[in-house]
Short mmCIF file of C-alpha atoms in Angstrom, two decimals:
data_model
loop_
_atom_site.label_atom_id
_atom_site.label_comp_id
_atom_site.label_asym_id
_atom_site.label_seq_id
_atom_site.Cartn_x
_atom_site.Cartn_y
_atom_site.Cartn_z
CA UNK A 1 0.00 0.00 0.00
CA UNK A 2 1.17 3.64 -1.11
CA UNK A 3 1.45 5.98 1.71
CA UNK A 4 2.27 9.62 1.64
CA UNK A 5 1.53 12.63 4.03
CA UNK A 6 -0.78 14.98 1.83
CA UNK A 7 0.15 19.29 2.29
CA UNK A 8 -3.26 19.87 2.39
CA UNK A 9 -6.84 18.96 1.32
CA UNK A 10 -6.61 19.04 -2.14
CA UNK A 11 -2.95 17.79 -2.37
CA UNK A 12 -4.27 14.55 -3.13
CA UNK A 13 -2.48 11.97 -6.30
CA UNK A 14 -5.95 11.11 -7.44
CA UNK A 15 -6.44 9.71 -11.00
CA UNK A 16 -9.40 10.67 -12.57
CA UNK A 17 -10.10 7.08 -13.17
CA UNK A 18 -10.10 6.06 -9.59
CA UNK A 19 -13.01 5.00 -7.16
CA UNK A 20 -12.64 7.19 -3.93
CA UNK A 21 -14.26 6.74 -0.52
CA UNK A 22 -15.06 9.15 1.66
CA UNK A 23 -15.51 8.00 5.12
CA UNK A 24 -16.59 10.43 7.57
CA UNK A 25 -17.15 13.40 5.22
CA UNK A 26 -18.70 15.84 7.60
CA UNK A 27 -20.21 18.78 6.55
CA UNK A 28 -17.81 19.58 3.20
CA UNK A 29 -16.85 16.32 1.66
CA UNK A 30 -14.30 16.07 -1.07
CA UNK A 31 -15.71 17.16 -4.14
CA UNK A 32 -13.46 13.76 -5.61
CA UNK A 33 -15.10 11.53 -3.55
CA UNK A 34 -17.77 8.91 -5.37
CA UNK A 35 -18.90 7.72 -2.15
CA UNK A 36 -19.58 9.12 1.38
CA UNK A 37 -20.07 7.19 4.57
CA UNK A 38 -21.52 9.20 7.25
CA UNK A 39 -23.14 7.08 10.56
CA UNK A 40 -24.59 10.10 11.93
CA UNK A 41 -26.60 11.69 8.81
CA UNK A 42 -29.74 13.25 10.68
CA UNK A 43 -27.61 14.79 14.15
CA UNK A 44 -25.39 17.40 13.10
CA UNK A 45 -24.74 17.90 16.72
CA UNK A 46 -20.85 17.04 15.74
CA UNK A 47 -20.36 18.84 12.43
CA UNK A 48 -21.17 23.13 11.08
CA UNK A 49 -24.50 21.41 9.04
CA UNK A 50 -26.14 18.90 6.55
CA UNK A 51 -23.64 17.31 4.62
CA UNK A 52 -23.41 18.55 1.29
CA UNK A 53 -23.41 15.70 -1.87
CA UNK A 54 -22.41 17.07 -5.31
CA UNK A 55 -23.68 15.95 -8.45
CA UNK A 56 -22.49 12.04 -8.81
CA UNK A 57 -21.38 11.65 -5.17
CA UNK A 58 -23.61 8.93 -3.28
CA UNK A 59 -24.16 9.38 0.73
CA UNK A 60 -24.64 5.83 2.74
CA UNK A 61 -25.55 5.59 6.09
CA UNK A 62 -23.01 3.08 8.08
CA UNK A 63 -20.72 3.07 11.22
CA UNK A 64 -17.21 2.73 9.43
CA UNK A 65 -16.96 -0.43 11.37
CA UNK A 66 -19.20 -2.58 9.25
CA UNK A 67 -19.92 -1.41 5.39
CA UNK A 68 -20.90 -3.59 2.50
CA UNK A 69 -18.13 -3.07 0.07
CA UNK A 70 -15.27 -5.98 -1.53
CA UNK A 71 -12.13 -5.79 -1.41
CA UNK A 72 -10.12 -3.30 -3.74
CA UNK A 73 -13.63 -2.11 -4.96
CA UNK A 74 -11.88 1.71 -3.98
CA UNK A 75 -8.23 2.79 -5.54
CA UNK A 76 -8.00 6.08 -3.19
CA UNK A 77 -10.35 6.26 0.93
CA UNK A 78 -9.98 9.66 2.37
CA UNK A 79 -10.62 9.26 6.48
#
């Protein structure tokens, strides 16, 4: 596994071919992101508001413990 300490938020090596995971978006997720996992989607006790989706971006409700993907089905997560 590839592992490198990014400068920022959008110093990311993200090919425009990969699948990218979002896990724990809060309220601004990565507009690369395909998919967003957010357990708490309807308390935004712990986050500045709703969390936004953009166009293409799909928002799943699960713990980060137990989600319902295969193996390698993401090239890139962002945590």
């Amino acid at each position: 596994m590839n592992q490198r300490i990014p400068l920022g938020r959008f110093d990311l090596k993200i090919k425009k071919s990969d699948r990218v995971l979002e896990v724990g978006p809060g309220h601004n997720p990565h507009p690369r992101s395909n998919v967003l996992v957010e357990k708490f989607i309807d308390d935004n006790s712990h986050r500045c508001g709703d969390v936004i989706t953009r166009k293409g971006q799909e928002l799943l409700n699960y713990d980060g413990t137990n989600m319902p993907f295969k193996d390698k089905e993401f090239d890139y997560v962002i945590c």
